[in-house]
PDB file of C-alpha atoms and ligand atoms in Angstrom:
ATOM      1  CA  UNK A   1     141.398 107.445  18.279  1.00  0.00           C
ATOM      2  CA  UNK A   2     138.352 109.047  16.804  1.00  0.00           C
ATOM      3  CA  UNK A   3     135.974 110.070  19.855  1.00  0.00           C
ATOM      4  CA  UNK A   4     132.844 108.901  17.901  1.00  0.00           C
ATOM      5  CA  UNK A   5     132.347 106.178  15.073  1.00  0.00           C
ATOM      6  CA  UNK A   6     131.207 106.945  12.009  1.00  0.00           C
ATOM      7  CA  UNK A   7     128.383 104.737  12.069  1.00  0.00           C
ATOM      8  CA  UNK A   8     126.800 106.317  15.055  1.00  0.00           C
ATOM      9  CA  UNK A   9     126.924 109.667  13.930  1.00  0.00           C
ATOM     10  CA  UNK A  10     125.575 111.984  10.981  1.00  0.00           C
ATOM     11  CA  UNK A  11     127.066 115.079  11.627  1.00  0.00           C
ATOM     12  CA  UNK A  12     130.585 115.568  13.060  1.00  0.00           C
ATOM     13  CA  UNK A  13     131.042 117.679  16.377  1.00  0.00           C
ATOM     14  CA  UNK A  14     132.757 120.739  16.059  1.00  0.00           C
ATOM     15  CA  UNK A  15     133.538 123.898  18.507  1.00  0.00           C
ATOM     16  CA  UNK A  16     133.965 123.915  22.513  1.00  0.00           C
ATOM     17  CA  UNK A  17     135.472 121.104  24.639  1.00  0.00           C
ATOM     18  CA  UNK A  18     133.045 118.098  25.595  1.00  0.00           C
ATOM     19  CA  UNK A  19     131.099 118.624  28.550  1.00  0.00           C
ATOM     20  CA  UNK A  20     133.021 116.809  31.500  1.00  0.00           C
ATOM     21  CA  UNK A  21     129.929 116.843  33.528  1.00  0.00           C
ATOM     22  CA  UNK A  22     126.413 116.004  31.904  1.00  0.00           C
ATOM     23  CA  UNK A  23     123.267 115.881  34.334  1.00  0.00           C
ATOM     24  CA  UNK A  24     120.123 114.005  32.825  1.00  0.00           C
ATOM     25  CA  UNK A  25     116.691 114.174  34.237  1.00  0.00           C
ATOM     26  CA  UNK A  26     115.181 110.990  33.149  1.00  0.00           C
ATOM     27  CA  UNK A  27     111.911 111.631  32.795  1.00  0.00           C
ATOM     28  CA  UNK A  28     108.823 110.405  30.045  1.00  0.00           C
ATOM     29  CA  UNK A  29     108.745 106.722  31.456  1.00  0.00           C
ATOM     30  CA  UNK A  30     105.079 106.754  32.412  1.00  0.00           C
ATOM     31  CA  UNK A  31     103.275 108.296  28.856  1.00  0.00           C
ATOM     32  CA  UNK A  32     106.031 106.033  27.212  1.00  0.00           C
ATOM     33  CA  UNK A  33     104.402 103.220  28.584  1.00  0.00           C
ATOM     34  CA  UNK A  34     100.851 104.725  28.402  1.00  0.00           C
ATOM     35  CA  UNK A  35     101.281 105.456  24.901  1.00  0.00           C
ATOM     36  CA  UNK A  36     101.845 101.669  24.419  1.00  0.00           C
ATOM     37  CA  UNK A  37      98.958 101.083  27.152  1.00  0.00           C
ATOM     38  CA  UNK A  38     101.153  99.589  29.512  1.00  0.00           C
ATOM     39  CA  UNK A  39     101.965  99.548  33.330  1.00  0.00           C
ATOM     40  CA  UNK A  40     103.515 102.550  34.251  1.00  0.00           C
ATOM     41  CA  UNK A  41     106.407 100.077  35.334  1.00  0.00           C
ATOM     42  CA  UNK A  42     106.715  98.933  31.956  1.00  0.00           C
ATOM     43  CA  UNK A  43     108.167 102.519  30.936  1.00  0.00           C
ATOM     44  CA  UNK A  44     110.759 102.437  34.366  1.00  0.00           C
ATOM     45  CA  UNK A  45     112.296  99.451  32.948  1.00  0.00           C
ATOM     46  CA  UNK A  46     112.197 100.576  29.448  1.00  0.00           C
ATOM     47  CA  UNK A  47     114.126 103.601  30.778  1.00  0.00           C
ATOM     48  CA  UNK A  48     116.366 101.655  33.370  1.00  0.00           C
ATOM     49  CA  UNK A  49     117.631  99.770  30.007  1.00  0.00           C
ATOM     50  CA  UNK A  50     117.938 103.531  28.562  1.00  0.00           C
ATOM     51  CA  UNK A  51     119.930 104.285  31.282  1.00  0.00           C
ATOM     52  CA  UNK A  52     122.584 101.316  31.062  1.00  0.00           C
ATOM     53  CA  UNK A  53     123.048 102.532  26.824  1.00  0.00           C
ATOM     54  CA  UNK A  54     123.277 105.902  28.085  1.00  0.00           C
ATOM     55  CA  UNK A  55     126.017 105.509  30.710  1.00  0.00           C
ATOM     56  CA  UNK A  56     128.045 102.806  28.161  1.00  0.00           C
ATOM     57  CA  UNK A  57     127.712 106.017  25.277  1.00  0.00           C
ATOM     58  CA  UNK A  58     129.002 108.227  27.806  1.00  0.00           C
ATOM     59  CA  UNK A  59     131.949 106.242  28.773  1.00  0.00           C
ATOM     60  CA  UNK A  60     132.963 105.604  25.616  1.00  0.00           C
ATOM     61  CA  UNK A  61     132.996 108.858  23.937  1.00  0.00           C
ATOM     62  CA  UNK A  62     135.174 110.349  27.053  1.00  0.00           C
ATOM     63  CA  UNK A  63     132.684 111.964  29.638  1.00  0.00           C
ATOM     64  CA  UNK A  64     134.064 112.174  33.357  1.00  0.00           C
ATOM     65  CA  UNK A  65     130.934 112.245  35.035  1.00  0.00           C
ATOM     66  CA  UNK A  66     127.059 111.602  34.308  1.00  0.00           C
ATOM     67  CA  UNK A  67     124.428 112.697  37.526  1.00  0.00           C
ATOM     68  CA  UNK A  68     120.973 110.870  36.460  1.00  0.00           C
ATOM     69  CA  UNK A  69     117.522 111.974  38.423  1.00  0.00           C
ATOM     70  CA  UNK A  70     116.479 108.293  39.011  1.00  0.00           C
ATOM     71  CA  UNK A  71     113.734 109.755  42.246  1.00  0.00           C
ATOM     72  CA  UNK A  72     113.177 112.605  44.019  1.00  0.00           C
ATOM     73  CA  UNK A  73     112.352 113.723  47.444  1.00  0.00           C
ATOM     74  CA  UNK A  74     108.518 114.509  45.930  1.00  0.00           C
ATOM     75  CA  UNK A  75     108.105 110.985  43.664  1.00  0.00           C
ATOM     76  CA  UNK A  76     107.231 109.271  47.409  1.00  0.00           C
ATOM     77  CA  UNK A  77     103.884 111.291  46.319  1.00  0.00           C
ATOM     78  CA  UNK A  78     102.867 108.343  43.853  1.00  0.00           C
ATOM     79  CA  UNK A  79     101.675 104.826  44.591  1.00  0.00           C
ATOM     80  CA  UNK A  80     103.266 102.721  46.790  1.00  0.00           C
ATOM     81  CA  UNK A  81     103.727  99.953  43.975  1.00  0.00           C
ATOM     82  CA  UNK A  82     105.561 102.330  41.745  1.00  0.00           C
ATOM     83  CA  UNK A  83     107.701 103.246  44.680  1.00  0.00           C
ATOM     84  CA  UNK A  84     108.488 100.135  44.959  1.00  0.00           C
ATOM     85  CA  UNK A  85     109.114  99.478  41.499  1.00  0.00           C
ATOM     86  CA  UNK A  86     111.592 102.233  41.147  1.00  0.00           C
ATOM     87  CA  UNK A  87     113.250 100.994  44.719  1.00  0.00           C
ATOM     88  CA  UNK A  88     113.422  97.746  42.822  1.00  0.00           C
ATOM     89  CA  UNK A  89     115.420  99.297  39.581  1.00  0.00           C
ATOM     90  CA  UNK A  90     117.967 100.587  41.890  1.00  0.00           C
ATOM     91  CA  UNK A  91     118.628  97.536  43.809  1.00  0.00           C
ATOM     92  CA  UNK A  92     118.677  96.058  40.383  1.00  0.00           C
ATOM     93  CA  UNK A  93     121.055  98.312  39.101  1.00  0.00           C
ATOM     94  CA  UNK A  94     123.503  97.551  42.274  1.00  0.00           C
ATOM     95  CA  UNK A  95     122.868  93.823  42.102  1.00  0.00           C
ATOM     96  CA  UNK A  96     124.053  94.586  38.361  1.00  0.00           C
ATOM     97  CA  UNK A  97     127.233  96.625  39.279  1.00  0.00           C
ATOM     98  CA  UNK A  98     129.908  93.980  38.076  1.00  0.00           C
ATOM     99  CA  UNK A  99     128.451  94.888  34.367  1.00  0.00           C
ATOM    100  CA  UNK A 100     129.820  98.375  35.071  1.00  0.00           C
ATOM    101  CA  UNK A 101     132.811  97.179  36.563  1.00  0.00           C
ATOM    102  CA  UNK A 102     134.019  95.277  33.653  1.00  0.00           C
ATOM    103  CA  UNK A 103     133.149  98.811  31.449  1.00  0.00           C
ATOM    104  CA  UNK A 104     135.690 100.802  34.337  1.00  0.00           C
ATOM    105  CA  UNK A 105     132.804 102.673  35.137  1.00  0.00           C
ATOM    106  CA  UNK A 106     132.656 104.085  38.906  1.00  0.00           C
ATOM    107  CA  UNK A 107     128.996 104.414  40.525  1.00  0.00           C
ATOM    108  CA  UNK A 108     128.063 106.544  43.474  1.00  0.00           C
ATOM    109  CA  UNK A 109     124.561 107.562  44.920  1.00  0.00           C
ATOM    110  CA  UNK A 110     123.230 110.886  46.152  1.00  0.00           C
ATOM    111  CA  UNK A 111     120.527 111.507  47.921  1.00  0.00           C
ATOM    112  CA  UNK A 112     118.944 111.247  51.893  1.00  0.00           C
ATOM    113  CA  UNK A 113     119.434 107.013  52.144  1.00  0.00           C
ATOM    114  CA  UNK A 114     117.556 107.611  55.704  1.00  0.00           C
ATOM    115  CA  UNK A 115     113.855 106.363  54.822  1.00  0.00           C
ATOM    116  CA  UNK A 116     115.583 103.428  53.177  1.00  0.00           C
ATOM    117  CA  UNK A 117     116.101 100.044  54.087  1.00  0.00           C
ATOM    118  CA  UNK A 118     118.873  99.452  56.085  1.00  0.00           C
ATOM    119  CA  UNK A 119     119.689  96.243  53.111  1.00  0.00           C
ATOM    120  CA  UNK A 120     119.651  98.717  50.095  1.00  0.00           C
ATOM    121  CA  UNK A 121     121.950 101.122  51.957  1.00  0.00           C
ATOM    122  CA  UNK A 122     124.203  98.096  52.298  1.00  0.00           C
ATOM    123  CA  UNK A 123     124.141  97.517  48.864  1.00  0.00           C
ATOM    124  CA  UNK A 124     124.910 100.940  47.777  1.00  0.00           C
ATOM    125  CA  UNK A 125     128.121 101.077  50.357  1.00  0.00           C
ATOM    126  CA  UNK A 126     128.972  97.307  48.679  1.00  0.00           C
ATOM    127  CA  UNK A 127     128.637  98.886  44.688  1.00  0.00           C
ATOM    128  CA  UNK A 128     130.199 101.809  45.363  1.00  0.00           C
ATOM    129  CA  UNK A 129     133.108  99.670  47.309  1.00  0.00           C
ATOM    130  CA  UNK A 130     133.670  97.560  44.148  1.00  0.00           C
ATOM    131  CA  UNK A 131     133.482 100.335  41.619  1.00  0.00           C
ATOM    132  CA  UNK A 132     135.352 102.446  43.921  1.00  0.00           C
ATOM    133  CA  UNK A 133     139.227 102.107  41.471  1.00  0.00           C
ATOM    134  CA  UNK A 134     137.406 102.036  37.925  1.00  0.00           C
ATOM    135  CA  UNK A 135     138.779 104.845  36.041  1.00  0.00           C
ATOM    136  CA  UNK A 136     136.147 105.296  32.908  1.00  0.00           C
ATOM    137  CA  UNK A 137     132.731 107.425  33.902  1.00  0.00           C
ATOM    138  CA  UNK A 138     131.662 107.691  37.425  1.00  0.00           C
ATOM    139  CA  UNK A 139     127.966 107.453  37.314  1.00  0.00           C
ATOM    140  CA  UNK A 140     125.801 109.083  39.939  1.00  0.00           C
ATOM    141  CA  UNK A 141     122.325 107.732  40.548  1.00  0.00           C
ATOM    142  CA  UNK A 142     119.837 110.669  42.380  1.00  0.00           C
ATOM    143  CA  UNK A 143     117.714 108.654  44.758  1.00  0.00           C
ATOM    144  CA  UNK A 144     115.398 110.575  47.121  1.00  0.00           C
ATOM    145  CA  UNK A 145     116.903 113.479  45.737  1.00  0.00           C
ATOM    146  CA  UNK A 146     116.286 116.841  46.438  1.00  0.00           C
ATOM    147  CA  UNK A 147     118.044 120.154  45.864  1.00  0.00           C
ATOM    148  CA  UNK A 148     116.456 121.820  48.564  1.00  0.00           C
ATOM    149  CA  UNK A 149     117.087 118.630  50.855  1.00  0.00           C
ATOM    150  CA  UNK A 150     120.695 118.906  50.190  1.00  0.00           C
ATOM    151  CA  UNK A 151     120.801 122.249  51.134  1.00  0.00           C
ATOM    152  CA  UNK A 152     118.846 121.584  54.533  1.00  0.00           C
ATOM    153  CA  UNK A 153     121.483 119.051  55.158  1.00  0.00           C
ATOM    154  CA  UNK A 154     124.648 120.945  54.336  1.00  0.00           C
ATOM    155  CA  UNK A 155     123.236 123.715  56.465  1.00  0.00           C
ATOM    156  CA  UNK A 156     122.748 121.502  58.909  1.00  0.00           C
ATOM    157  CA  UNK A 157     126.278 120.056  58.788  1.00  0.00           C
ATOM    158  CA  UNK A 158     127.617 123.341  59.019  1.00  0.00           C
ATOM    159  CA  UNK A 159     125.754 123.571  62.570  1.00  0.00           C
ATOM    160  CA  UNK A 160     126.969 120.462  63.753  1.00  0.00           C
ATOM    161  CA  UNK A 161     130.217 121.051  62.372  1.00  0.00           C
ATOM    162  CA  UNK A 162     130.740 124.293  64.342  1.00  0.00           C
ATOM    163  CA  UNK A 163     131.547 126.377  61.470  1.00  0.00           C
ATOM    164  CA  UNK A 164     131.784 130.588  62.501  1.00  0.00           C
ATOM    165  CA  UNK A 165     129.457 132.707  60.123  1.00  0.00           C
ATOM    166  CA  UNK A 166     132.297 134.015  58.382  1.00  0.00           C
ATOM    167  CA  UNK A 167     133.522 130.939  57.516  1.00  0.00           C
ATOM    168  CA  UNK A 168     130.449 130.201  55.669  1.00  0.00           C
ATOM    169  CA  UNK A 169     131.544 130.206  51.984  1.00  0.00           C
ATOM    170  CA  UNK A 170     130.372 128.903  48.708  1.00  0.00           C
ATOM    171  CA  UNK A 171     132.957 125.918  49.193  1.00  0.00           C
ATOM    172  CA  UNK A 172     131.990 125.625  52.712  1.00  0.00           C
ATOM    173  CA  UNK A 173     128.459 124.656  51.191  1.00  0.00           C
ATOM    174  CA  UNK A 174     129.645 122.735  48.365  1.00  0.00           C
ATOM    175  CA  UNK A 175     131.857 120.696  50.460  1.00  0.00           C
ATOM    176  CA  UNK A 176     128.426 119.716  52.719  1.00  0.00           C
ATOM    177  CA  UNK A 177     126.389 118.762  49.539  1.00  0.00           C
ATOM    178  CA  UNK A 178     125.811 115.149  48.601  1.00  0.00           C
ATOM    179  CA  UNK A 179     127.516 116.094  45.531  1.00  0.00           C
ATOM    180  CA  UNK A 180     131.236 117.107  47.368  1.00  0.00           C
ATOM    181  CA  UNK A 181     134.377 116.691  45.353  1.00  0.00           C
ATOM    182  CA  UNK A 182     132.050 116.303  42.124  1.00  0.00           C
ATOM    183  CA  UNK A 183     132.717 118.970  39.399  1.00  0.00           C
ATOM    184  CA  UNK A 184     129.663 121.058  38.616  1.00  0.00           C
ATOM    185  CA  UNK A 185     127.435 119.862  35.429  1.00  0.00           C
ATOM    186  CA  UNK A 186     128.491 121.361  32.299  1.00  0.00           C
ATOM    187  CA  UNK A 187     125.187 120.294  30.545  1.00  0.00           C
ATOM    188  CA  UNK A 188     122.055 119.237  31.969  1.00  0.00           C
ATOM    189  CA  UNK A 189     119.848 117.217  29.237  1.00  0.00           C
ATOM    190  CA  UNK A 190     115.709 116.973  30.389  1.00  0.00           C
ATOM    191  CA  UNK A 191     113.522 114.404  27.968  1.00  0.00           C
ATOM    192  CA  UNK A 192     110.055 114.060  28.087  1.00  0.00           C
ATOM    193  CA  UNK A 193     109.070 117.395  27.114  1.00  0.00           C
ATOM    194  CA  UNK A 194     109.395 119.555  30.143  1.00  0.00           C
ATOM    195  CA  UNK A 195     110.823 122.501  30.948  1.00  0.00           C
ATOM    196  CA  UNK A 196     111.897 122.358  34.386  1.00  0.00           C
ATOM    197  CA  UNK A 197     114.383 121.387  37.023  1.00  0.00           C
ATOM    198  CA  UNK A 198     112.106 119.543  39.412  1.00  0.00           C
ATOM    199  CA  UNK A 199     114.106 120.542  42.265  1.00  0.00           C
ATOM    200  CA  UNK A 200     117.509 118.892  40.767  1.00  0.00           C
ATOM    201  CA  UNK A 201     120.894 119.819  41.573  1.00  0.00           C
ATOM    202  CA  UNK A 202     119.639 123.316  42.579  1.00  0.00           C
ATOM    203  CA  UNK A 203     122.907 124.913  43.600  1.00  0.00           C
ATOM    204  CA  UNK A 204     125.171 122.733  41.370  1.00  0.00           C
ATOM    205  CA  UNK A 205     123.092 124.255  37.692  1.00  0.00           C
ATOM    206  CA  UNK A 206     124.157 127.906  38.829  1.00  0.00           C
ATOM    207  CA  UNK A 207     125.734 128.151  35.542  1.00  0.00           C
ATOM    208  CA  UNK A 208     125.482 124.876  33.543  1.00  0.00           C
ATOM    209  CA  UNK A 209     124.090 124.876  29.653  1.00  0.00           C
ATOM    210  CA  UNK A 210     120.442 123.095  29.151  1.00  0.00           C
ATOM    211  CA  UNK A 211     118.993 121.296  26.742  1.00  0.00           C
ATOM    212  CA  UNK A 212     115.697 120.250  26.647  1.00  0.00           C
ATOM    213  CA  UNK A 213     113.861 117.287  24.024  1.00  0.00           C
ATOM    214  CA  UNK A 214     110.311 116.012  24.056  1.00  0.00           C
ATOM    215  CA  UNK A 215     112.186 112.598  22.966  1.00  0.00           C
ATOM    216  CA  UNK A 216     110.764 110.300  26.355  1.00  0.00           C
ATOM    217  CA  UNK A 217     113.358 108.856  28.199  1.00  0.00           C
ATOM    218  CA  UNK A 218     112.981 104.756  27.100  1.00  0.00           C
ATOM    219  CA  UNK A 219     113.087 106.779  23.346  1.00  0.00           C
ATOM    220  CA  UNK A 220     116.315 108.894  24.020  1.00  0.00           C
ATOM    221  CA  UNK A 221     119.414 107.150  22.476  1.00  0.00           C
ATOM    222  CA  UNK A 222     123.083 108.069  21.830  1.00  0.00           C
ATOM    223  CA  UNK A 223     121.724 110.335  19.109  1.00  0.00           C
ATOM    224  CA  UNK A 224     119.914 112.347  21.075  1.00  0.00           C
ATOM    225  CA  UNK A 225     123.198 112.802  23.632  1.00  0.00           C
ATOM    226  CA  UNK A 226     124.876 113.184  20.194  1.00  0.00           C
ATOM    227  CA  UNK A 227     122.642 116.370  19.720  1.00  0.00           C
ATOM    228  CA  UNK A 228     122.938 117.676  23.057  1.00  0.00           C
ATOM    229  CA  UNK A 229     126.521 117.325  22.996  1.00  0.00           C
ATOM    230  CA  UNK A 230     126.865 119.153  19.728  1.00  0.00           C
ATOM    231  CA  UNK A 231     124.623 122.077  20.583  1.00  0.00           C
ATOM    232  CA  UNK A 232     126.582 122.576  23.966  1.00  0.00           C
ATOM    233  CA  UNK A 233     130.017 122.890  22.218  1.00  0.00           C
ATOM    234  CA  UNK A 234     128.284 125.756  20.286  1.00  0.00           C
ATOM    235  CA  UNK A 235     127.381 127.568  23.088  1.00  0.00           C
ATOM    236  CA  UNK A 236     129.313 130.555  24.588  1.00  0.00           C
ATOM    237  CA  UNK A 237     129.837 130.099  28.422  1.00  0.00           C
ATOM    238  CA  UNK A 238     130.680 133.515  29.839  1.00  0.00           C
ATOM    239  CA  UNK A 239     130.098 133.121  33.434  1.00  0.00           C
ATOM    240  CA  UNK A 240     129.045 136.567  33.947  1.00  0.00           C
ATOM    241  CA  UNK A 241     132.504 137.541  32.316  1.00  0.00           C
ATOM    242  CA  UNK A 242     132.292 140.624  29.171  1.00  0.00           C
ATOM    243  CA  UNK A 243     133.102 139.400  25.448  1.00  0.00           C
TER     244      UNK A 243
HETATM  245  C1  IPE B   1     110.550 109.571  35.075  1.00  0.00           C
HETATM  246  O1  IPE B   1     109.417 109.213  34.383  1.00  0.00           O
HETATM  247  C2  IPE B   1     110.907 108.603  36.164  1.00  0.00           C
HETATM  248  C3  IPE B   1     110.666 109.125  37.511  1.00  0.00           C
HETATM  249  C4  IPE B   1     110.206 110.286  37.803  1.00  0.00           C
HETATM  250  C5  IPE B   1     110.958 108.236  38.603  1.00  0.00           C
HETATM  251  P1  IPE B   1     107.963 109.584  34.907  1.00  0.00           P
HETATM  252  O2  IPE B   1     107.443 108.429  35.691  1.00  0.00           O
HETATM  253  O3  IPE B   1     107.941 110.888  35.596  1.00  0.00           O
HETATM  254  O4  IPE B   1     107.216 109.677  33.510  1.00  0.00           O
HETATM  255  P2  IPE B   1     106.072 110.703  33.125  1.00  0.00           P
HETATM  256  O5  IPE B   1     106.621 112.076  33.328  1.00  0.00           O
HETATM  257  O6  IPE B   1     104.903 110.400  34.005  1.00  0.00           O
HETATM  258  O7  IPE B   1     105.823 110.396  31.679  1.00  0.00           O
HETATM  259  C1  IPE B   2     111.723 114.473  37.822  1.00  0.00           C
HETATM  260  O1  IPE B   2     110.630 113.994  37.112  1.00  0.00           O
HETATM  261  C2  IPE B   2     112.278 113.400  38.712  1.00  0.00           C
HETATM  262  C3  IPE B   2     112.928 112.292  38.037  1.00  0.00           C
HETATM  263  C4  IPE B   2     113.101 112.172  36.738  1.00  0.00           C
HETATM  264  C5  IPE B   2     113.414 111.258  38.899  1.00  0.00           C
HETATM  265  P1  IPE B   2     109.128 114.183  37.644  1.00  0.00           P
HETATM  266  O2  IPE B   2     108.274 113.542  36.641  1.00  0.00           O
HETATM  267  O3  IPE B   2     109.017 113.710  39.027  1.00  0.00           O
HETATM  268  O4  IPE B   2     108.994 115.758  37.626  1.00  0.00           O
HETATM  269  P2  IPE B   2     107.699 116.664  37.541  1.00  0.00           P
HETATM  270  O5  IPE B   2     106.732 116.187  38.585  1.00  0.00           O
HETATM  271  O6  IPE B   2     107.129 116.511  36.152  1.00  0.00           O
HETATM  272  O7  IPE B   2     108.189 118.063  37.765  1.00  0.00           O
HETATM  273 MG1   MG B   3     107.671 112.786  34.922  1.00  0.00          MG
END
């Protein structure tokens, strides 16, 4: 079976495997919308409908797993309605998940779930529960998500879990992050035009390929991963190794 259909794509993909991993920081939502001179909550669900495309492209075409930045520990900063907006997508994504089920697509959250409702948390056990044999994509949604919260946790679990200094190891860490028994990203894609990691998946992007587009997020379409994809199998990945 051809991995992508002719229709979709303009130039074929040549050179390196396919990422297995790709990590996507959604961002451009808000000057999408205030381009248009819309709520700022006009460009979330604008991107939330990006998101579902996105995660349907990536099943199809063969990718294991796809990590999207839906909030981070530092977006509690804006307003309390667009907080609650975005706590709204998610619970709308969840109350959704049987649309993903019927694609065999597997969902699981990351993130600190503490300053959340005690309902939503229920509802993320429940999705992940009925996802939990689907053997396409698993989809991870970022929600108060922050690299260097992860890392405060897993040291803390190490604490609590009694573990001897010389037992502290790189796996010993990985194994306490939110993201355990999850492959590290291959290739982390950031629309909207910056060039930053805004604090995500600190430890995980030791070594992972980026690829940056000033394409906003509600604009970015299975071309764009198309791209990405392309300019990732051209890369060399040496891991520190000589040529
Ligand atoms: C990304 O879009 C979504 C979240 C951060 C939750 P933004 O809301 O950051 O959009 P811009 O960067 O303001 O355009
Ligand atoms: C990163 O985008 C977080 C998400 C996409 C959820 P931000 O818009 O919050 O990042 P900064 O503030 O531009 O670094
Ligand atoms: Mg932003």
């Amino acid at each position: 079976m051809a991995l992508f259909s002719r229709k979709k794509r303009s130039v074929p993909i040549t050179g390196g495997p396919l990422p297995a991993h790709i990590a996507i920081i959604m961002d451009g939502n808000g000057r999408w919308a205030k381009r248009r001179g819309l709520p700022r909550s006009a460009g979330h669900s604008a991107g939330a409908a990006t998101f579902k495309t996105i995660a349907r492209y990536c099943n199809r075409i063969g990718i294991k797993y796809m990590t999207v930045y839906a909030f981070s520990t530092e977006n509690w900063k804006r307003s309390q309605e667009e907080v609650n907006g975005l706590i709204d997508l998610l619970r709308g994504y969840l109350l959704d998940s049987k649309t993903f089920q019927k694609e065999n697509i597997r969902l699981k959250l990351i993130g600190d779930f503490e300053p959340l409702d005690p309902d939503l948390v229920a509802l993320i056990a429940k999705a992940e529960e009925d996802l939990k044999d689907a053997t396409g994509l698993q989809v991870n949604i970022a929600f108060n998500y922050g690299g260097r919260d992860e890392l405060v946790h897993a040291a803390r679990r190490l604490v609590r879990d009694g573990v001897p200094p010389e037992e502290i190891t790189e796996d010993a860490i990985s194994d306490r992050l939110y993201t355990a028994g999850i492959p590290d990203p291959d290739l982390v894609i950031r629309p909207g035009g910056e060039y930053r990691l805004s604090n995500y998946l600190i430890w995980q992007t030791a070594y992972a390929e980026f690829w940056f587009t000033d394409v906003l997020w509600p604009d970015f379409s299975e071309r764009d991963i198309d791209a990405a994809i392309e300019a990732y199998r051209a890369r060399d990945r040496r891991f520190g190794g000589a040529k």
